[in-house]
mmCIF file of C-alpha atoms in Angstrom:
data_model
loop_
_atom_site.group_PDB
_atom_site.id
_atom_site.type_symbol
_atom_site.label_atom_id
_atom_site.label_comp_id
_atom_site.label_asym_id
_atom_site.label_seq_id
_atom_site.Cartn_x
_atom_site.Cartn_y
_atom_site.Cartn_z
ATOM 1 C CA MET P 1 90.416 213.748 -165.603
ATOM 2 C CA GLY P 2 88.549 210.939 -163.785
ATOM 3 C CA LYS P 3 85.754 211.387 -161.286
ATOM 4 C CA LYS P 4 86.741 211.832 -157.676
ATOM 5 C CA GLN P 5 86.266 208.779 -155.516
ATOM 6 C CA GLY P 6 84.816 208.304 -152.055
ATOM 7 C CA TYR P 7 84.124 205.374 -149.786
ATOM 8 C CA ALA P 8 81.182 203.622 -148.165
ATOM 9 C CA ILE P 9 81.107 201.600 -144.945
ATOM 10 C CA THR P 10 78.580 198.756 -144.781
ATOM 11 C CA THR P 11 78.111 196.381 -141.863
ATOM 12 C CA TYR P 12 77.865 192.704 -142.798
ATOM 13 C CA CYS P 13 75.984 190.597 -140.238
ATOM 14 C CA LEU P 14 77.153 186.969 -140.087
ATOM 15 C CA ARG P 15 75.830 184.166 -137.901
ATOM 16 C CA LEU P 16 78.509 183.029 -135.435
ATOM 17 C CA ARG P 17 78.679 179.546 -133.920
ATOM 18 C CA CYS P 18 81.204 178.253 -131.394
ATOM 19 C CA ASN P 19 81.641 175.529 -128.794
ATOM 20 C CA HIS P 20 81.753 177.919 -125.846
ATOM 21 C CA PRO P 21 79.315 180.833 -126.238
ATOM 22 C CA GLU P 22 79.590 181.368 -122.476
ATOM 23 C CA TRP P 23 83.182 182.540 -123.053
ATOM 24 C CA LEU P 24 81.877 185.236 -125.368
ATOM 25 C CA GLU P 25 79.535 186.355 -122.588
ATOM 26 C CA GLU P 26 82.395 186.417 -120.066
ATOM 27 C CA THR P 27 84.440 188.478 -122.529
ATOM 28 C CA GLN P 28 81.622 191.000 -122.881
ATOM 29 C CA LYS P 29 81.175 191.296 -119.109
ATOM 30 C CA PHE P 30 84.904 191.946 -118.700
ATOM 31 C CA TYR P 31 84.834 194.467 -121.553
ATOM 32 C CA ASN P 32 81.894 196.343 -120.001
ATOM 33 C CA ARG P 33 83.601 196.574 -116.596
ATOM 34 C CA ILE P 34 86.629 198.198 -118.233
ATOM 35 C CA GLN P 35 84.342 200.466 -120.258
ATOM 36 C CA LYS P 36 82.605 201.582 -117.069
ATOM 37 C CA PHE P 37 85.965 202.275 -115.393
ATOM 38 C CA TYR P 38 87.101 204.576 -118.221
ATOM 39 C CA TYR P 39 83.662 206.162 -118.532
ATOM 40 C CA ASP P 40 83.828 207.268 -114.901
ATOM 41 C CA LEU P 41 87.488 208.274 -115.157
ATOM 42 C CA TYR P 42 86.846 210.451 -118.224
ATOM 43 C CA LEU P 43 83.927 212.249 -116.550
ATOM 44 C CA LYS P 44 86.055 212.800 -113.452
ATOM 45 C CA HIS P 45 88.781 214.634 -115.411
ATOM 46 C CA SER P 46 87.239 217.654 -117.110
ATOM 47 C CA GLU P 47 90.605 218.631 -118.616
ATOM 48 C CA LEU P 48 90.091 215.786 -121.131
ATOM 49 C CA TRP P 49 86.622 216.853 -122.257
ATOM 50 C CA ASN P 50 87.805 219.135 -125.064
ATOM 51 C CA GLU P 51 90.408 216.689 -126.357
ATOM 52 C CA ASN P 52 89.802 214.487 -129.388
ATOM 53 C CA SER P 53 89.285 210.769 -128.786
ATOM 54 C CA GLN P 54 92.900 209.847 -129.477
ATOM 55 C CA ASN P 55 94.313 212.404 -127.058
ATOM 56 C CA ALA P 56 91.651 211.548 -124.490
ATOM 57 C CA LEU P 57 92.633 207.876 -124.683
ATOM 58 C CA ARG P 58 96.265 208.815 -124.203
ATOM 59 C CA GLY P 59 95.348 210.938 -121.199
ATOM 60 C CA LEU P 60 93.341 208.125 -119.609
ATOM 61 C CA GLU P 61 96.197 205.668 -120.122
ATOM 62 C CA ILE P 62 98.621 208.050 -118.398
ATOM 63 C CA LEU P 63 96.216 208.213 -115.461
ATOM 64 C CA SER P 64 95.639 204.454 -115.207
ATOM 65 C CA ILE P 65 98.517 202.470 -116.768
ATOM 66 C CA PRO P 66 102.102 202.435 -115.374
ATOM 67 C CA GLY P 67 104.765 203.291 -117.967
ATOM 68 C CA ARG P 68 107.941 201.370 -118.747
ATOM 69 C CA LYS P 69 109.504 202.559 -115.514
ATOM 70 C CA ARG P 70 106.426 201.290 -113.629
ATOM 71 C CA GLU P 71 105.618 204.652 -112.094
ATOM 72 C CA VAL P 72 102.756 204.901 -109.632
ATOM 73 C CA VAL P 73 99.665 206.166 -111.465
ATOM 74 C CA GLU P 74 96.775 208.229 -110.094
ATOM 75 C CA GLU P 75 93.919 205.830 -110.970
ATOM 76 C CA PRO P 76 95.346 202.327 -111.613
ATOM 77 C CA LEU P 77 93.242 199.957 -113.721
ATOM 78 C CA PRO P 78 92.119 197.150 -111.352
ATOM 79 C CA TRP P 79 92.526 194.373 -113.933
ATOM 80 C CA LYS P 80 96.142 193.565 -114.800
ATOM 81 C CA GLU P 81 95.014 190.751 -117.112
ATOM 82 C CA ALA P 82 93.341 193.203 -119.534
ATOM 83 C CA LEU P 83 95.130 192.911 -122.889
ATOM 84 C CA LEU P 84 96.314 196.090 -124.623
ATOM 85 C CA TYR P 85 93.951 196.172 -127.621
ATOM 86 C CA PHE P 86 91.053 194.797 -125.595
ATOM 87 C CA ARG P 87 91.579 197.539 -123.002
ATOM 88 C CA ARG P 88 91.824 200.257 -125.653
ATOM 89 C CA ALA P 89 88.659 199.129 -127.400
ATOM 90 C CA ALA P 90 86.768 199.239 -124.085
ATOM 91 C CA ALA P 91 88.323 202.615 -123.201
ATOM 92 C CA ASN P 92 87.271 204.114 -126.549
ATOM 93 C CA ALA P 93 83.743 202.813 -125.964
ATOM 94 C CA GLY P 94 83.783 204.441 -122.522
ATOM 95 C CA ILE P 95 84.986 207.763 -123.969
ATOM 96 C CA ALA P 96 82.239 207.714 -126.615
ATOM 97 C CA ALA P 97 79.581 206.988 -123.989
ATOM 98 C CA ALA P 98 80.886 209.761 -121.726
ATOM 99 C CA LYS P 99 80.909 212.290 -124.588
ATOM 100 C CA SER P 100 77.344 211.322 -125.414
ATOM 101 C CA TYR P 101 76.369 211.866 -121.756
ATOM 102 C CA LEU P 102 77.998 215.310 -121.699
ATOM 103 C CA ALA P 103 76.270 216.297 -124.955
ATOM 104 C CA ARG P 104 72.880 215.290 -123.542
ATOM 105 C CA THR P 105 73.442 217.270 -120.341
ATOM 106 C CA GLU P 106 73.770 220.424 -122.448
ATOM 107 C CA VAL P 107 70.275 219.852 -123.864
ATOM 108 C CA LYS P 108 68.417 218.426 -120.869
ATOM 109 C CA GLU P 109 68.412 219.660 -117.300
ATOM 110 C CA TYR P 110 68.897 216.185 -115.826
ATOM 111 C CA VAL P 111 70.455 213.132 -117.443
ATOM 112 C CA GLY P 112 71.262 210.026 -115.435
ATOM 113 C CA MET P 113 74.731 208.530 -115.633
ATOM 114 C CA THR P 114 75.133 204.982 -116.887
ATOM 115 C CA GLU P 115 75.556 202.507 -114.047
ATOM 116 C CA THR P 116 76.002 199.310 -116.080
ATOM 117 C CA PHE P 117 77.042 198.813 -119.693
ATOM 118 C CA HIS P 118 75.904 196.069 -122.055
ATOM 119 C CA SER P 119 78.009 197.094 -125.039
ATOM 120 C CA ALA P 120 79.103 194.679 -127.739
ATOM 121 C CA VAL P 121 82.805 193.809 -127.736
ATOM 122 C CA THR P 122 84.756 195.421 -130.575
ATOM 123 C CA TYR P 123 87.694 193.250 -131.620
ATOM 124 C CA TYR P 124 90.722 195.310 -132.642
ATOM 125 C CA LYS P 125 93.570 193.703 -134.571
ATOM 126 C CA GLY P 126 95.429 191.383 -132.257
ATOM 127 C CA MET P 127 92.141 190.197 -130.753
ATOM 128 C CA TYR P 128 91.095 188.247 -133.857
ATOM 129 C CA GLN P 129 92.851 186.406 -136.641
ATOM 130 C CA GLU P 130 92.302 184.165 -139.685
ATOM 131 C CA LEU P 131 89.042 185.823 -140.720
ATOM 132 C CA THR P 132 87.523 184.097 -143.755
ATOM 133 C CA GLU P 133 84.004 183.755 -145.177
ATOM 134 C CA ASN P 134 83.480 180.635 -143.066
ATOM 135 C CA SER P 135 85.413 181.143 -139.839
ATOM 136 C CA ILE P 136 87.303 183.432 -137.473
ATOM 137 C CA GLU P 137 89.620 182.977 -134.476
ATOM 138 C CA LEU P 138 88.640 185.197 -131.521
ATOM 139 C CA ARG P 139 90.639 185.968 -128.378
ATOM 140 C CA VAL P 140 88.196 185.352 -125.515
ATOM 141 C CA TRP P 141 88.236 185.630 -121.733
ATOM 142 C CA THR P 142 87.061 182.436 -120.047
ATOM 143 C CA GLY P 143 86.741 184.057 -116.637
ATOM 144 C CA THR P 144 90.203 182.931 -115.563
ATOM 145 C CA GLU P 145 92.418 183.124 -118.675
ATOM 146 C CA TRP P 146 92.667 184.255 -122.296
ATOM 147 C CA ARG P 147 92.190 181.697 -125.073
ATOM 148 C CA TRP P 148 91.932 181.607 -128.835
ATOM 149 C CA MET P 149 88.575 180.161 -129.885
ATOM 150 C CA HIS P 150 87.645 178.945 -133.345
ATOM 151 C CA CYS P 151 84.227 180.185 -134.502
ATOM 152 C CA ARG P 152 82.215 179.207 -137.573
ATOM 153 C CA LEU P 153 80.535 181.875 -139.715
ATOM 154 C CA SER P 154 77.634 181.786 -142.149
ATOM 155 C CA GLY P 155 75.918 184.507 -144.152
ATOM 156 C CA ARG P 156 76.905 187.016 -146.828
ATOM 157 C CA SER P 157 80.134 186.714 -148.782
ATOM 158 C CA ILE P 158 82.705 189.380 -147.941
ATOM 159 C CA PRO P 159 84.031 191.246 -151.045
ATOM 160 C CA GLN P 160 87.687 190.380 -151.559
ATOM 161 C CA GLU P 161 88.695 193.909 -152.594
ATOM 162 C CA ALA P 162 87.019 195.531 -149.565
ATOM 163 C CA LYS P 163 88.855 196.689 -146.456
ATOM 164 C CA ILE P 164 87.729 194.866 -143.304
ATOM 165 C CA MET P 165 87.398 196.992 -140.159
ATOM 166 C CA SER P 166 87.120 195.910 -136.519
ATOM 167 C CA PRO P 167 84.302 193.344 -136.048
ATOM 168 C CA SER P 168 81.924 193.179 -133.066
ATOM 169 C CA VAL P 169 80.127 190.268 -131.405
ATOM 170 C CA MET P 170 76.408 190.916 -130.904
ATOM 171 C CA PHE P 171 73.998 188.816 -128.856
ATOM 172 C CA GLU P 172 70.695 188.759 -130.747
ATOM 173 C CA LYS P 173 68.995 185.941 -128.879
ATOM 174 C CA PRO P 174 68.757 183.136 -129.670
ATOM 175 C CA TYR P 175 71.634 183.895 -132.062
ATOM 176 C CA VAL P 176 75.159 185.228 -131.758
ATOM 177 C CA MET P 177 76.109 187.518 -134.648
ATOM 178 C CA LEU P 178 79.405 188.898 -135.887
ATOM 179 C CA HIS P 179 79.040 192.413 -137.278
ATOM 180 C CA ILE P 180 81.850 193.260 -139.707
ATOM 181 C CA PRO P 181 82.166 196.842 -141.048
ATOM 182 C CA ILE P 182 83.355 196.748 -144.664
ATOM 183 C CA LYS P 183 84.957 199.789 -146.308
ATOM 184 C CA GLU P 184 84.506 199.931 -150.094
ATOM 185 C CA ILE P 185 85.527 202.457 -152.736
ATOM 186 C CA VAL P 186 82.755 204.555 -154.306
ATOM 187 C CA GLN P 187 83.760 205.322 -157.885
ATOM 188 C CA ASP P 188 81.727 208.533 -158.217
ATOM 189 C CA ALA P 189 81.738 210.999 -155.320
ATOM 190 C CA SER P 190 80.984 214.149 -157.329
ATOM 191 C CA SER P 191 78.769 216.825 -155.756
ATOM 192 C CA VAL P 192 75.144 217.700 -156.554
ATOM 193 C CA LYS P 193 76.223 220.826 -158.443
ATOM 194 C CA GLU P 194 78.652 218.816 -160.565
ATOM 195 C CA ARG P 195 76.016 216.220 -161.391
ATOM 196 C CA ILE P 196 73.445 218.869 -162.331
ATOM 197 C CA ALA P 197 76.049 220.579 -164.532
ATOM 198 C CA GLU P 198 76.736 217.249 -166.271
ATOM 199 C CA GLY P 199 73.031 216.856 -167.041
ATOM 200 C CA ARG P 200 72.578 213.714 -164.959
ATOM 201 C CA ASN P 201 69.098 212.261 -164.403
ATOM 202 C CA ILE P 202 67.319 213.105 -161.176
ATOM 203 C CA CYS P 203 64.658 211.049 -159.388
ATOM 204 C CA GLY P 204 62.019 212.395 -157.032
ATOM 205 C CA ILE P 205 60.608 209.951 -154.466
ATOM 206 C CA GLN P 206 57.388 210.209 -152.494
ATOM 207 C CA PHE P 207 56.419 207.537 -149.989
ATOM 208 C CA GLY P 208 52.836 206.313 -150.212
ATOM 209 C CA ASN P 209 50.221 204.426 -148.262
ATOM 210 C CA ARG P 210 47.962 201.381 -148.610
ATOM 211 C CA ASN P 211 49.514 199.199 -151.325
ATOM 212 C CA ILE P 212 52.102 201.770 -152.468
ATOM 213 C CA PHE P 213 55.439 201.926 -150.663
ATOM 214 C CA ALA P 214 56.845 204.651 -152.912
ATOM 215 C CA VAL P 215 56.468 206.402 -156.269
ATOM 216 C CA ALA P 216 59.460 207.472 -158.365
ATOM 217 C CA SER P 217 59.615 210.086 -161.123
ATOM 218 C CA VAL P 218 62.852 210.274 -163.146
ATOM 219 C CA MET P 219 63.603 213.484 -165.040
ATOM 220 C CA ASN P 220 66.477 214.649 -167.208
ATOM 221 C CA ALA P 221 68.174 218.053 -167.018
ATOM 222 C CA GLU P 222 65.454 219.577 -169.262
ATOM 223 C CA LYS P 223 62.755 218.583 -166.729
ATOM 224 C CA LYS P 224 61.392 215.989 -169.126
ATOM 225 C CA GLU P 225 60.059 212.897 -167.391
ATOM 226 C CA VAL P 226 61.800 209.779 -168.677
ATOM 227 C CA ALA P 227 60.420 207.117 -166.295
ATOM 228 C CA VAL P 228 57.782 206.519 -163.624
ATOM 229 C CA HIS P 229 57.521 203.546 -161.309
ATOM 230 C CA PHE P 230 55.170 202.520 -158.496
ATOM 231 C CA PHE P 231 56.726 200.283 -155.833
ATOM 232 C CA LYS P 232 53.913 198.161 -154.427
ATOM 233 C CA GLY P 233 53.448 195.511 -151.759
ATOM 234 C CA GLY P 234 52.065 197.572 -148.884
ATOM 235 C CA ASN P 235 48.880 195.506 -148.537
ATOM 236 C CA GLU P 236 50.867 192.275 -148.230
ATOM 237 C CA TYR P 237 53.153 193.875 -145.632
ATOM 238 C CA THR P 238 50.179 195.105 -143.563
ATOM 239 C CA HIS P 239 48.509 191.678 -143.757
ATOM 240 C CA ARG P 240 51.609 189.880 -142.486
ATOM 241 C CA TYR P 241 52.145 192.527 -139.773
ATOM 242 C CA LEU P 242 48.573 192.156 -138.498
ATOM 243 C CA ASN P 243 48.912 188.361 -138.377
ATOM 244 C CA ILE P 244 51.839 188.704 -135.967
ATOM 245 C CA ILE P 245 49.976 191.318 -133.894
ATOM 246 C CA GLU P 246 47.078 188.864 -133.618
ATOM 247 C CA HIS P 247 49.417 186.215 -132.169
ATOM 248 C CA ILE P 248 50.751 188.739 -129.645
ATOM 249 C CA GLU P 249 47.243 189.715 -128.547
ATOM 250 C CA LYS P 250 46.259 186.066 -128.120
ATOM 251 C CA SER P 251 49.376 185.510 -126.047
ATOM 252 C CA TYR P 252 48.527 188.470 -123.821
ATOM 253 C CA ALA P 253 45.007 187.108 -123.375
ATOM 254 C CA SER P 254 46.210 183.645 -122.335
ATOM 255 C CA HIS P 255 49.278 184.584 -120.251
ATOM 256 C CA GLY P 256 48.262 187.959 -118.861
ATOM 257 C CA GLU P 257 51.125 190.182 -117.735
ATOM 258 C CA ASN P 258 53.597 187.323 -118.070
ATOM 259 C CA GLY P 259 53.087 187.607 -121.809
ATOM 260 C CA GLU P 260 55.302 190.698 -121.813
ATOM 261 C CA GLY P 261 58.394 188.598 -121.114
ATOM 262 C CA GLN P 262 60.138 185.855 -123.061
ATOM 263 C CA ILE P 263 56.813 184.304 -124.095
ATOM 264 C CA ASN P 264 56.188 187.096 -126.596
ATOM 265 C CA ARG P 265 59.795 187.763 -127.524
ATOM 266 C CA LYS P 266 59.699 185.564 -130.610
ATOM 267 C CA TYR P 267 56.719 187.501 -131.980
ATOM 268 C CA TRP P 268 58.310 190.889 -131.396
ATOM 269 C CA MET P 269 61.464 189.597 -133.098
ATOM 270 C CA LYS P 270 59.303 188.459 -136.022
ATOM 271 C CA LEU P 271 57.952 191.998 -136.320
ATOM 272 C CA LYS P 272 61.477 193.395 -136.267
ATOM 273 C CA HIS P 273 62.642 190.952 -138.938
ATOM 274 C CA LEU P 274 59.529 191.590 -141.035
ATOM 275 C CA ASN P 275 60.206 195.342 -141.020
ATOM 276 C CA ASN P 276 63.882 194.864 -141.853
ATOM 277 C CA ASP P 277 63.090 192.381 -144.620
ATOM 278 C CA TYR P 278 60.570 194.639 -146.379
ATOM 279 C CA ALA P 279 62.753 197.725 -145.939
ATOM 280 C CA HIS P 280 65.698 195.900 -147.519
ATOM 281 C CA ARG P 281 63.603 194.471 -150.342
ATOM 282 C CA VAL P 282 61.912 197.741 -151.270
ATOM 283 C CA SER P 283 65.127 199.775 -150.977
ATOM 284 C CA ARG P 284 67.002 197.265 -153.137
ATOM 285 C CA GLU P 285 64.236 197.361 -155.769
ATOM 286 C CA LEU P 286 64.421 201.157 -155.771
ATOM 287 C CA VAL P 287 68.223 201.289 -156.073
ATOM 288 C CA ASP P 288 68.191 198.757 -158.925
ATOM 289 C CA PHE P 289 65.624 200.979 -160.670
ATOM 290 C CA PHE P 290 67.886 204.027 -160.186
ATOM 291 C CA LYS P 291 70.805 202.171 -161.755
ATOM 292 C CA ARG P 292 68.757 201.082 -164.782
ATOM 293 C CA LYS P 293 67.587 204.660 -165.363
ATOM 294 C CA GLU P 294 71.093 206.107 -164.820
ATOM 295 C CA VAL P 295 69.965 208.326 -161.949
ATOM 296 C CA GLY P 296 72.655 210.535 -160.428
ATOM 297 C CA ILE P 297 70.615 212.244 -157.691
ATOM 298 C CA ILE P 298 67.706 211.006 -155.558
ATOM 299 C CA VAL P 299 65.479 213.675 -154.040
ATOM 300 C CA PHE P 300 63.189 213.223 -151.041
ATOM 301 C CA PRO P 301 60.663 215.854 -149.916
ATOM 302 C CA LYS P 302 61.446 217.275 -146.499
ATOM 303 C CA TYR P 303 58.371 217.917 -144.365
ATOM 304 C CA LEU P 304 58.020 219.578 -140.979
ATOM 305 C CA GLU P 305 58.503 217.007 -138.228
ATOM 306 C CA GLU P 306 55.112 217.654 -136.640
ATOM 307 C CA TYR P 307 53.322 217.356 -139.985
ATOM 308 C CA GLU P 308 55.097 214.078 -140.765
ATOM 309 C CA LYS P 309 54.082 212.637 -137.379
ATOM 310 C CA ASN P 310 50.442 213.574 -137.921
ATOM 311 C CA VAL P 311 50.363 212.038 -141.395
ATOM 312 C CA LYS P 312 51.803 208.752 -140.117
ATOM 313 C CA LYS P 313 49.345 208.747 -137.244
ATOM 314 C CA GLY P 314 46.459 209.278 -139.644
ATOM 315 C CA SER P 315 47.622 206.473 -141.936
ATOM 316 C CA GLY P 316 47.167 203.821 -139.229
ATOM 317 C CA ASN P 317 49.637 201.907 -137.084
ATOM 318 C CA TYR P 318 50.394 199.137 -139.562
ATOM 319 C CA SER P 319 50.492 200.970 -142.882
ATOM 320 C CA ALA P 320 53.255 200.973 -145.487
ATOM 321 C CA LEU P 321 53.977 204.612 -144.645
ATOM 322 C CA HIS P 322 55.326 203.646 -141.206
ATOM 323 C CA LEU P 323 58.169 201.815 -142.939
ATOM 324 C CA SER P 324 59.237 204.908 -144.915
ATOM 325 C CA THR P 325 61.924 206.070 -142.448
ATOM 326 C CA LYS P 326 63.702 202.723 -142.506
ATOM 327 C CA ILE P 327 63.381 202.402 -146.303
ATOM 328 C CA LYS P 328 64.897 205.864 -146.748
ATOM 329 C CA GLU P 329 67.758 204.976 -144.392
ATOM 330 C CA TYR P 330 68.545 201.845 -146.421
ATOM 331 C CA ILE P 331 68.225 203.662 -149.761
ATOM 332 C CA THR P 332 70.704 206.304 -148.604
ATOM 333 C CA TYR P 333 73.589 203.911 -147.958
ATOM 334 C CA LYS P 334 72.789 201.487 -150.802
ATOM 335 C CA ALA P 335 72.562 204.315 -153.331
ATOM 336 C CA TRP P 336 75.846 205.814 -152.105
ATOM 337 C CA GLN P 337 77.543 202.455 -152.632
ATOM 338 C CA GLU P 338 76.521 202.781 -156.291
ATOM 339 C CA GLY P 339 77.734 206.377 -156.499
ATOM 340 C CA ILE P 340 74.230 207.921 -156.317
ATOM 341 C CA LEU P 341 73.625 210.940 -154.067
ATOM 342 C CA VAL P 342 70.569 211.314 -151.813
ATOM 343 C CA ILE P 343 69.364 214.794 -150.815
ATOM 344 C CA ASP P 344 66.319 216.396 -149.171
ATOM 345 C CA VAL P 345 64.454 219.370 -150.638
ATOM 346 C CA GLN P 346 61.831 221.385 -148.769
ATOM 347 C CA ALA P 347 58.400 219.995 -149.629
ATOM 348 C CA LYS P 348 56.569 223.350 -149.369
ATOM 349 C CA ASP P 349 53.721 223.631 -151.927
ATOM 350 C CA THR P 350 54.608 220.334 -153.653
ATOM 351 C CA GLN P 351 51.215 218.948 -152.637
ATOM 352 C CA LYS P 352 49.311 222.122 -153.551
ATOM 353 C CA ILE P 353 50.284 222.604 -157.199
ATOM 354 C CA CYS P 354 49.839 220.474 -160.298
ATOM 355 C CA ALA P 355 53.078 219.059 -161.709
ATOM 356 C CA VAL P 356 51.636 219.200 -165.249
ATOM 357 C CA CYS P 357 50.531 222.854 -165.487
ATOM 358 C CA GLY P 358 51.477 224.479 -162.187
ATOM 359 C CA GLY P 359 47.840 225.171 -161.363
ATOM 360 C CA GLU P 360 46.388 224.912 -157.877
ATOM 361 C CA ILE P 361 45.180 221.544 -156.600
ATOM 362 C CA VAL P 362 41.502 222.072 -155.817
ATOM 363 C CA GLU P 363 40.322 218.540 -155.068
ATOM 364 C CA LYS P 364 41.701 215.249 -153.757
ATOM 365 C CA ASP P 365 40.057 211.877 -154.316
ATOM 366 C CA LYS P 366 41.183 209.905 -151.256
ATOM 367 C CA THR P 367 39.609 206.681 -152.490
ATOM 368 C CA ARG P 368 41.563 206.696 -155.759
ATOM 369 C CA GLN P 369 44.513 208.625 -154.233
ATOM 370 C CA GLU P 370 44.273 211.260 -156.973
ATOM 371 C CA SER P 371 44.828 215.020 -157.103
ATOM 372 C CA ILE P 372 42.762 217.252 -159.411
ATOM 373 C CA CYS P 373 43.946 220.721 -160.356
ATOM 374 C CA VAL P 374 42.010 223.842 -161.333
ATOM 375 C CA ASN P 375 42.606 223.008 -165.016
ATOM 376 C CA GLY P 376 41.211 219.495 -164.694
ATOM 377 C CA HIS P 377 44.459 217.507 -164.710
ATOM 378 C CA ARG P 378 44.171 214.286 -162.690
ATOM 379 C CA SER P 379 47.247 212.563 -161.277
ATOM 380 C CA ASN P 380 48.164 210.131 -158.548
ATOM 381 C CA GLN P 381 48.774 212.307 -155.492
ATOM 382 C CA TYR P 382 52.111 210.643 -154.679
ATOM 383 C CA LEU P 383 53.310 210.865 -158.280
ATOM 384 C CA ASN P 384 52.378 214.537 -158.372
ATOM 385 C CA VAL P 385 54.626 215.233 -155.353
ATOM 386 C CA ALA P 386 57.479 213.134 -156.808
ATOM 387 C CA ARG P 387 57.338 215.134 -160.050
ATOM 388 C CA ASN P 388 57.191 218.471 -158.217
ATOM 389 C CA ILE P 389 60.120 217.638 -155.965
ATOM 390 C CA SER P 390 62.275 216.648 -158.974
ATOM 391 C CA LYS P 391 61.441 219.912 -160.748
ATOM 392 C CA LYS P 392 62.033 221.934 -157.589
ATOM 393 C CA CYS P 393 65.481 220.409 -157.119
ATOM 394 C CA LEU P 394 66.465 221.083 -160.737
ATOM 395 C CA LYS P 395 65.210 224.658 -160.540
ATOM 396 C CA GLN P 396 67.021 225.254 -157.257
ATOM 397 C CA PHE P 397 70.450 224.044 -158.409
ATOM 398 C CA GLN P 398 70.242 225.267 -161.994
ATOM 399 C CA LYS P 399 69.447 228.728 -160.624
ATOM 400 C CA LYS P 400 72.575 228.605 -158.435
ATOM 401 C CA LYS P 401 74.605 227.553 -161.446
ATOM 402 C CA ASN P 402 73.378 230.499 -163.504
#
């Protein structure tokens, strides 16, 4: 009997070029007006609040769109030129935004309603055609009429066997991007319990500081360590980050308050791209390591939120540790694409005991980033946590099995 399969959805970001980018902007403005209309209409009709999105959409269409017999409706949509799939995409976006608003009102005493939307246009089937690796035809609103517009694409190659979902046009100035969700089959979707029962390797990960992004400890089902790896590059990342910060500070000094506008935008975008680049590179290096070591489960220590905030604050604003959240996010989806599960295990006591003998940690050498236990064992403090979290996970699930 084969392993059960699952699926993964990854968004491919492609650079989009066209002769009339202003038409894309007009299309988005039109889309957002329709979204706002259905957002308000949904909030006005509380009888739709407990319906699922499909039934809510149907209810909104009954309220706003005349049927085949052209009956008079309660809240007619003001724009007769809105195409069916374009209107439905905007309506679904409005429903999602309204549900989010209602959910937030349950938590907070006051939440302001959205007055203007700036949502990206989602192109359902019928609104795009002839999508290839190099081009796509988009149905766009010029301000007066609908037209098909040829657009050129550049970027990653789309897997031929993957299922393409509805793309979206994103304005990431100075670029226009096409975001394409890709649905791919995951060959191994077995559970944690099943993987532990099969004796699959497990890898504990602890994020580090200074030059260390992360430390990995791979163990087999007998809790024997089979591989250790330090993922470095934190010093280089911090150096490049500080160089950009220096440019921003110089810009503030020379332009004053005006430096907060478009003058500094390119530097803030550089910071964003720097963070994304390093997070992708480190996460890819980690996932490739997991594949080589035949890891079936990745384990991260779960700390209290307040403790995690204090540790990041103490590490400095531009340290490698500040990138840990984004790296973990990227590892989670990249590992799942390869059929590797990611779980969190409570980190309690993983920093206080020695992974070698189980003795109490009595001293920490911050300069050398080492932990020293009561029995004299010395170990890198991040590696010690990675080992403990792997053992804790194995003990936890093997105990359930027994």
